[in-house]
PDB file of C-alpha atoms in Angstrom:
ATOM      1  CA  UNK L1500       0.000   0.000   0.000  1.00  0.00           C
ATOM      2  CA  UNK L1501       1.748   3.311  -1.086  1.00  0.00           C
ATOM      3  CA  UNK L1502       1.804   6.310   0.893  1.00  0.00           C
ATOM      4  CA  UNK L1503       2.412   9.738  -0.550  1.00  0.00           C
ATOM      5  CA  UNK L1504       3.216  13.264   0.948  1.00  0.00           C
ATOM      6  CA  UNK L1505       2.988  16.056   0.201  1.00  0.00           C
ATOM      7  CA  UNK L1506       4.186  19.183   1.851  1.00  0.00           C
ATOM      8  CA  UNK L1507       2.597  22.723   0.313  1.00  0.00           C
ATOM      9  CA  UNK L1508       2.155  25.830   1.552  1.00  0.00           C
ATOM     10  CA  UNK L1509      -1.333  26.856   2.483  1.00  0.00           C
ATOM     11  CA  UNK L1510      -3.436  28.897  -0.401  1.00  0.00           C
ATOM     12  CA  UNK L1511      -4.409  26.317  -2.798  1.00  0.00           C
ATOM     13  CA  UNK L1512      -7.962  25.724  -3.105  1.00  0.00           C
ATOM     14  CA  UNK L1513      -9.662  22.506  -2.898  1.00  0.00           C
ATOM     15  CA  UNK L1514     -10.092  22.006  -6.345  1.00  0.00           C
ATOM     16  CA  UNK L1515      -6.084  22.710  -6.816  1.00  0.00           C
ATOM     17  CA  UNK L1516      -5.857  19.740  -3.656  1.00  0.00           C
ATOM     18  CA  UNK L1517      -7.896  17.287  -5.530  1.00  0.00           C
ATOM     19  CA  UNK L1518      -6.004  17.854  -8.950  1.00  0.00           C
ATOM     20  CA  UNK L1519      -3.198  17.015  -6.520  1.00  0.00           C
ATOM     21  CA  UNK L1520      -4.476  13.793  -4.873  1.00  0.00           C
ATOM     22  CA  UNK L1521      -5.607  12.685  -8.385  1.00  0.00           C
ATOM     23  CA  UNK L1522      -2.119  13.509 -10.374  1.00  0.00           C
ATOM     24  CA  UNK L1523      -0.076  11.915  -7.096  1.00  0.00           C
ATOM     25  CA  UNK L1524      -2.104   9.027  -7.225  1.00  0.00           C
ATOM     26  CA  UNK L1525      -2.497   8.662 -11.451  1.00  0.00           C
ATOM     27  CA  UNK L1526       1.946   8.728 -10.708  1.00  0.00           C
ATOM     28  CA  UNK L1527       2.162   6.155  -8.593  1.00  0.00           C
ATOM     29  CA  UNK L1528      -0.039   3.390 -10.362  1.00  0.00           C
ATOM     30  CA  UNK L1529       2.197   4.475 -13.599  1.00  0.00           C
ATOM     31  CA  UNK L1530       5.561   2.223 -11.742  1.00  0.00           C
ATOM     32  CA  UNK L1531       3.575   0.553  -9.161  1.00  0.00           C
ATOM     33  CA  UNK L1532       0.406  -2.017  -9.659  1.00  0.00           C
ATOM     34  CA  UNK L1533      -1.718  -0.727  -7.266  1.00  0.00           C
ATOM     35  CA  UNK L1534      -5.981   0.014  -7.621  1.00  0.00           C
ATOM     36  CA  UNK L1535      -6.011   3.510  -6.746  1.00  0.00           C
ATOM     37  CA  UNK L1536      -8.372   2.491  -3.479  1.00  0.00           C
ATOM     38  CA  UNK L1537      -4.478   1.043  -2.016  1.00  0.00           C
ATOM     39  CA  UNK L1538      -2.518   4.380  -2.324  1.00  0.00           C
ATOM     40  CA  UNK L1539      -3.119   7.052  -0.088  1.00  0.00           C
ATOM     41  CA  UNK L1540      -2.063  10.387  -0.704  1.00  0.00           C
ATOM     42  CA  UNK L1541      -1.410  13.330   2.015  1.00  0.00           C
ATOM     43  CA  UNK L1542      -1.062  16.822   1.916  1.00  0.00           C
ATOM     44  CA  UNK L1543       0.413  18.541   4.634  1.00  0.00           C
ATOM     45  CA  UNK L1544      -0.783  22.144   4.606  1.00  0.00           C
ATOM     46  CA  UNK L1545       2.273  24.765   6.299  1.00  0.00           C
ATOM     47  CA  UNK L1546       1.606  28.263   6.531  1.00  0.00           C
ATOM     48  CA  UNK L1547       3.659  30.040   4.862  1.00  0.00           C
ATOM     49  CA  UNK L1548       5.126  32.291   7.364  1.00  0.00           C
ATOM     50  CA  UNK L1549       6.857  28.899   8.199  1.00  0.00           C
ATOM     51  CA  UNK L1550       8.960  28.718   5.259  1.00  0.00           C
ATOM     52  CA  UNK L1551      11.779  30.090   3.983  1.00  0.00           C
ATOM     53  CA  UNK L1552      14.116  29.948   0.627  1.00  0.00           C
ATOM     54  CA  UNK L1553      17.477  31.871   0.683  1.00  0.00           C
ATOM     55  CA  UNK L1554      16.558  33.359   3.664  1.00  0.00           C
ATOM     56  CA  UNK L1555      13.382  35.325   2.155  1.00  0.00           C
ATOM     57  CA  UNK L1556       9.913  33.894   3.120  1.00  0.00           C
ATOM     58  CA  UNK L1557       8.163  32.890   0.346  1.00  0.00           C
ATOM     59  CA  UNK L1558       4.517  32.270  -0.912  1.00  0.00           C
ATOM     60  CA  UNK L1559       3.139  29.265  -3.224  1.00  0.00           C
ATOM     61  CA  UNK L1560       2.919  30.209  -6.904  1.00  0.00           C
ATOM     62  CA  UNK L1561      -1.197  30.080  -7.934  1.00  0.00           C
ATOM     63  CA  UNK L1562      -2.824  26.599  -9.087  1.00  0.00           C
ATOM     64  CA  UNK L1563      -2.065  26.104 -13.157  1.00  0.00           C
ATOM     65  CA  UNK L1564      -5.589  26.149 -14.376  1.00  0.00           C
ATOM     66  CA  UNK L1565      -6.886  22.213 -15.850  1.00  0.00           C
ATOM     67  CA  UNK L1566      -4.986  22.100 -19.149  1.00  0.00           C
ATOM     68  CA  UNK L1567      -7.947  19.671 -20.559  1.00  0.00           C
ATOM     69  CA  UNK L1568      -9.871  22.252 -19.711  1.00  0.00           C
ATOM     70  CA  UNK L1569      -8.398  24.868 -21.464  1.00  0.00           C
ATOM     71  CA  UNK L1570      -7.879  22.751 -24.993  1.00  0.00           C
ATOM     72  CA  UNK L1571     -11.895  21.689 -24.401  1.00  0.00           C
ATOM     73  CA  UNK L1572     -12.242  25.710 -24.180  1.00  0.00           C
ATOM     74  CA  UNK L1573     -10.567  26.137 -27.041  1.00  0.00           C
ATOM     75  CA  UNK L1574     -11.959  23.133 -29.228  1.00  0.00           C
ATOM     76  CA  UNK L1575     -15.664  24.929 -28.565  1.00  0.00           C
ATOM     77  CA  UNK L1576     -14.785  28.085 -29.747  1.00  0.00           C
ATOM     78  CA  UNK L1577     -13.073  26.200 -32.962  1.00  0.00           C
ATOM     79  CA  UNK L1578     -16.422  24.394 -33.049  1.00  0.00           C
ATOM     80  CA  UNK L1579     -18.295  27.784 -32.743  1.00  0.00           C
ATOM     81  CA  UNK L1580     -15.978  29.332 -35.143  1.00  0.00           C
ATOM     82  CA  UNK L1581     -14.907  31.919 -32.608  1.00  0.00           C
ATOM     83  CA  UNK L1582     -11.656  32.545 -33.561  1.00  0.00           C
ATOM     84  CA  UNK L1583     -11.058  35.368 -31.433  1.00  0.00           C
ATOM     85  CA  UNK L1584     -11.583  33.580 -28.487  1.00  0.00           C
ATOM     86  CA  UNK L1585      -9.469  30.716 -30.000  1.00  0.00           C
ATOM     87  CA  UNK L1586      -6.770  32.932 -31.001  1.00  0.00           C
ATOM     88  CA  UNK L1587      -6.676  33.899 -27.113  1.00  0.00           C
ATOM     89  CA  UNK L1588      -5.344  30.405 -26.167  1.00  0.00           C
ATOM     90  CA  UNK L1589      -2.309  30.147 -28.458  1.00  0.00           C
ATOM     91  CA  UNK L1590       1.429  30.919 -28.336  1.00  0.00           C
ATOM     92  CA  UNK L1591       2.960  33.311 -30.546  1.00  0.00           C
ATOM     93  CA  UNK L1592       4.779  29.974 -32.461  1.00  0.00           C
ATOM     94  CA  UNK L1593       1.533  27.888 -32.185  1.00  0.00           C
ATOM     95  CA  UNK L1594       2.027  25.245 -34.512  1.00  0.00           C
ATOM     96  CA  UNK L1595      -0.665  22.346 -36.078  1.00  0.00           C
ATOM     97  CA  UNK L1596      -0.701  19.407 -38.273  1.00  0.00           C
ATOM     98  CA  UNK L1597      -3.660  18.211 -39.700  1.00  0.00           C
ATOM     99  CA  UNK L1598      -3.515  15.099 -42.025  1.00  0.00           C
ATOM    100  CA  UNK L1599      -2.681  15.262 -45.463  1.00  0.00           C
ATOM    101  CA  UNK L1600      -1.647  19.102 -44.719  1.00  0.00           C
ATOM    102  CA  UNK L1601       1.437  21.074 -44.388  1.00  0.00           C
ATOM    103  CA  UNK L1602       2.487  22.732 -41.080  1.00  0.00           C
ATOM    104  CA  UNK L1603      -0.057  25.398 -40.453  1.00  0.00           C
ATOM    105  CA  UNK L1604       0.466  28.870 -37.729  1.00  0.00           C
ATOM    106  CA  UNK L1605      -2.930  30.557 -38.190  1.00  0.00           C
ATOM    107  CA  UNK L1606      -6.139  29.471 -37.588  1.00  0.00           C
ATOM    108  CA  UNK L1607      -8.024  31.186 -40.716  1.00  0.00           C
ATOM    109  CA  UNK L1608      -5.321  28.534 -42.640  1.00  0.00           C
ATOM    110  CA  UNK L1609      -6.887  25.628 -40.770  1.00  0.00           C
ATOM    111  CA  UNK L1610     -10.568  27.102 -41.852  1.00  0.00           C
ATOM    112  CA  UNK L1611      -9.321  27.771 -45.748  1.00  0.00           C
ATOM    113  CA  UNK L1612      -7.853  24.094 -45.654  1.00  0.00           C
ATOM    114  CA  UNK L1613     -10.896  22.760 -44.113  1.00  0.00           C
ATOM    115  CA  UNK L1614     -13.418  23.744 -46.808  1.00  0.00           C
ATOM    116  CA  UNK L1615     -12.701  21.340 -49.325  1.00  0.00           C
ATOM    117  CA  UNK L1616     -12.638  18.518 -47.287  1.00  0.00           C
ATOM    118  CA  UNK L1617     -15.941  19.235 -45.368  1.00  0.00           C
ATOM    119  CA  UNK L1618     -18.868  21.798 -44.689  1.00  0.00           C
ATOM    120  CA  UNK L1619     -19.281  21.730 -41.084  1.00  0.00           C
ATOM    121  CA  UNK L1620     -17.477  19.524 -38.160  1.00  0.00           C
ATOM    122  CA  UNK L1621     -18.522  18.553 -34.752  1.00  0.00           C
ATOM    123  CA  UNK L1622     -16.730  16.471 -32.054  1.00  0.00           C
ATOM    124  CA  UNK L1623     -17.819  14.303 -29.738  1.00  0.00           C
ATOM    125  CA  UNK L1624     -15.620  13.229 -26.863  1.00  0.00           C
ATOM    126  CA  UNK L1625     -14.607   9.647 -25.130  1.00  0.00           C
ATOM    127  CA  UNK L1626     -11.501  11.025 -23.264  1.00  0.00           C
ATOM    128  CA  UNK L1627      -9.533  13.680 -22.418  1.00  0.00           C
ATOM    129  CA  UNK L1628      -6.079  11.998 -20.835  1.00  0.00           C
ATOM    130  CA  UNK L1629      -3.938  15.441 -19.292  1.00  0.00           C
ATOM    131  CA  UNK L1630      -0.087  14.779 -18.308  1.00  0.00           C
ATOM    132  CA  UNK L1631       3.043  16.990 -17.917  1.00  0.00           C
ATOM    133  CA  UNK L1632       6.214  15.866 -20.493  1.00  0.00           C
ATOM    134  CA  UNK L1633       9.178  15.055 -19.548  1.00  0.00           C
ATOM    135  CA  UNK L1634      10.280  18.951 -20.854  1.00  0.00           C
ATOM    136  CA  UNK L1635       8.186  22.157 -20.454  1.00  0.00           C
ATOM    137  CA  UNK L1636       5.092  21.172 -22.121  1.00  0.00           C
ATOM    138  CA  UNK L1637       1.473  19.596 -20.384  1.00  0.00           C
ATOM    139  CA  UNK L1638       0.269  16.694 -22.602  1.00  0.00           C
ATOM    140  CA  UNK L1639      -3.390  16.541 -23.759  1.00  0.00           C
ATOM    141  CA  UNK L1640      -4.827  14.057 -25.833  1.00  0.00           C
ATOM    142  CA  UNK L1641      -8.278  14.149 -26.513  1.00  0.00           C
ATOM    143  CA  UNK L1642     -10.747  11.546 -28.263  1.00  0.00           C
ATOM    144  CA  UNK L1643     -13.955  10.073 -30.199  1.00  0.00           C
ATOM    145  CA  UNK L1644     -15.363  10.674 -33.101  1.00  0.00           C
ATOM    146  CA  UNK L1645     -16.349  13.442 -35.946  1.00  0.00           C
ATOM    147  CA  UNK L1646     -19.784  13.961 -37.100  1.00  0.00           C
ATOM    148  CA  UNK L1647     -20.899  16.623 -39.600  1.00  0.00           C
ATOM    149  CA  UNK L1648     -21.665  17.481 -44.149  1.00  0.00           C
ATOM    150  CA  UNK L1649     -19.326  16.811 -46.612  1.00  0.00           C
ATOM    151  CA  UNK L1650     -19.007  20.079 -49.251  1.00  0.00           C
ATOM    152  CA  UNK L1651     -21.463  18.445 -50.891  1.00  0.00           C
ATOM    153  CA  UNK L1652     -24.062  18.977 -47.932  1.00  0.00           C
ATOM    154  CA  UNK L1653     -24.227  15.193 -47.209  1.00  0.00           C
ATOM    155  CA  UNK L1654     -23.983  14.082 -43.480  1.00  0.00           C
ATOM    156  CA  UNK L1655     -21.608  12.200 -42.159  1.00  0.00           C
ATOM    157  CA  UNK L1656     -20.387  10.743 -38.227  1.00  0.00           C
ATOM    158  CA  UNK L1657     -19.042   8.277 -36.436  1.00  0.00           C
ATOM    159  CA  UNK L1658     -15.595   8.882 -37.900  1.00  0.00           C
ATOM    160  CA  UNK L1659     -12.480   8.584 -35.565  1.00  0.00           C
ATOM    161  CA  UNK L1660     -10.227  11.443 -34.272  1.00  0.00           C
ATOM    162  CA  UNK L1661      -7.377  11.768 -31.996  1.00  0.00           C
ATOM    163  CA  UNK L1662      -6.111  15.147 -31.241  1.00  0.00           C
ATOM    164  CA  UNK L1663      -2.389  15.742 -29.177  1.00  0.00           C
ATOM    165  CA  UNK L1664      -1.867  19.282 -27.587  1.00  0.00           C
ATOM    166  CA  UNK L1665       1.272  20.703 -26.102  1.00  0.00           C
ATOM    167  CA  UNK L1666       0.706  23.699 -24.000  1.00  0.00           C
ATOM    168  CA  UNK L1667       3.360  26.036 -21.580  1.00  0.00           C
ATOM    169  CA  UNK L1668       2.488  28.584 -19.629  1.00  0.00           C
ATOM    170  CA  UNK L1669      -1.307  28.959 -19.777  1.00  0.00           C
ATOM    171  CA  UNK L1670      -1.267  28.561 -23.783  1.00  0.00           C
ATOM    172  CA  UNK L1671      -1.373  25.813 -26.805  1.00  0.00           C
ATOM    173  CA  UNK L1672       2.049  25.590 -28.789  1.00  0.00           C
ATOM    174  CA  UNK L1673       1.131  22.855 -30.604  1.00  0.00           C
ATOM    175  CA  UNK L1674      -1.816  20.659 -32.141  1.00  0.00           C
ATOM    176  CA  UNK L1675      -2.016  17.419 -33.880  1.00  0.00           C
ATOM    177  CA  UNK L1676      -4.277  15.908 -35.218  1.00  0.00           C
ATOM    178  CA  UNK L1677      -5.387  12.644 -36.300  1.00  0.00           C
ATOM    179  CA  UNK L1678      -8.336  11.312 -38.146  1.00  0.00           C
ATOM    180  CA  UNK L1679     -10.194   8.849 -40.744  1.00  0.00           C
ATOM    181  CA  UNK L1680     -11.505  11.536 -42.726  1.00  0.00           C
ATOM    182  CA  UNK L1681     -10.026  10.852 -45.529  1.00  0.00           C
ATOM    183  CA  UNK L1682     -10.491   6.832 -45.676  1.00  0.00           C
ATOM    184  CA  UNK L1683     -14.243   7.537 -44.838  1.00  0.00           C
ATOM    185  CA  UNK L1684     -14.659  10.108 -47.699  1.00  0.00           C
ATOM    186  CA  UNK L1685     -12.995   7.582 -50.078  1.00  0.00           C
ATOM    187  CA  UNK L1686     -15.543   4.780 -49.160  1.00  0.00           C
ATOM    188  CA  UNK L1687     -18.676   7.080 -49.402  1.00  0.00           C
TER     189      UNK L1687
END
């Protein structure tokens, strides 16, 4: 039975604590083969007044907000065509890859692209899976399947997607995407 602690200075909220105690446990079960039920996680709140770094007393930096939150954010307003708001959740050298497509920076490319392969898109999810890489960037992979018309105005759905975000600091760098689009199309 594992047993986790954690040691934080006091100001995180309890939705910050429960990302916590779900990440800490999600970590362990990746080395050790434990039902999450077996591993118990603590957090040990100290006030900060209590702690020190190089002799200055410090304060906890504020919660990261959900990063599958923030790519389902920004996946609606793609949905909704607001680009605006979109444009709001990318880094200066955002970068995306759609199938069968070059490298692409700017979202109006994606939206030019788009309109020969189909009319209008909608997603529906089976998973959003969040995790920090090994460098800088949070991982998000998200999941399920496309539904939506063809140029042509004929419906389509059930086809398979798989998106891969990389975001730092509070914004999307990167996109990926992967889908049966294409294969679908062809057998229509």
């Amino acid at each position: 039975m594992p047993i986790v602690e954690l040691h934080l200075l006091q100001g995180y909220g309890q939705e910050a604590k429960r990302r916590l105690h779900e990440a800490l446990t999600d970590a362990v079960r990746l080395v050790v083969p434990a039902p999450p039920e077996a591993i118990t996680v603590m957090i040990h709140e100290m006030e900060p007044a209590n702690y020190s770094r190089g002799r200055v007393q410090r304060s906890g930096a504020p919660a990261l907000e959900d990063q599958g939150d923030l790519v389902r954010r920004f996946l609606s307003a793609m949905e909704a065509r607001d680009l605006e708001t979109a444009q709001e959740m990318l880094s200066a050298d955002f970068s995306m890859q759609f199938p069968g497509a070059h490298p692409m920076h700017r979202l109006e490319e994606l939206i030019e692209w788009a309109r020969e392969r189909y009319r209008s898109v909608k997603k529906t999810y089976t998973g959003f899976d969040v995790m920090q890489g090994a460098g800088p960037a949070a991982l998000v992979y998200c999941r399920g399947t496309l539904s939506g018309e063809w140029p042509d105005g004929t419906p389509f759905e059930g086809i398979r997607f798989i998106d891969r975000f990389e975001l730092e600091n509070g914004r999307i760098t990167r996109q990926d995407v992967w889908n049966d689009i294409a294969e679908v199309k062809a057998q229509a």
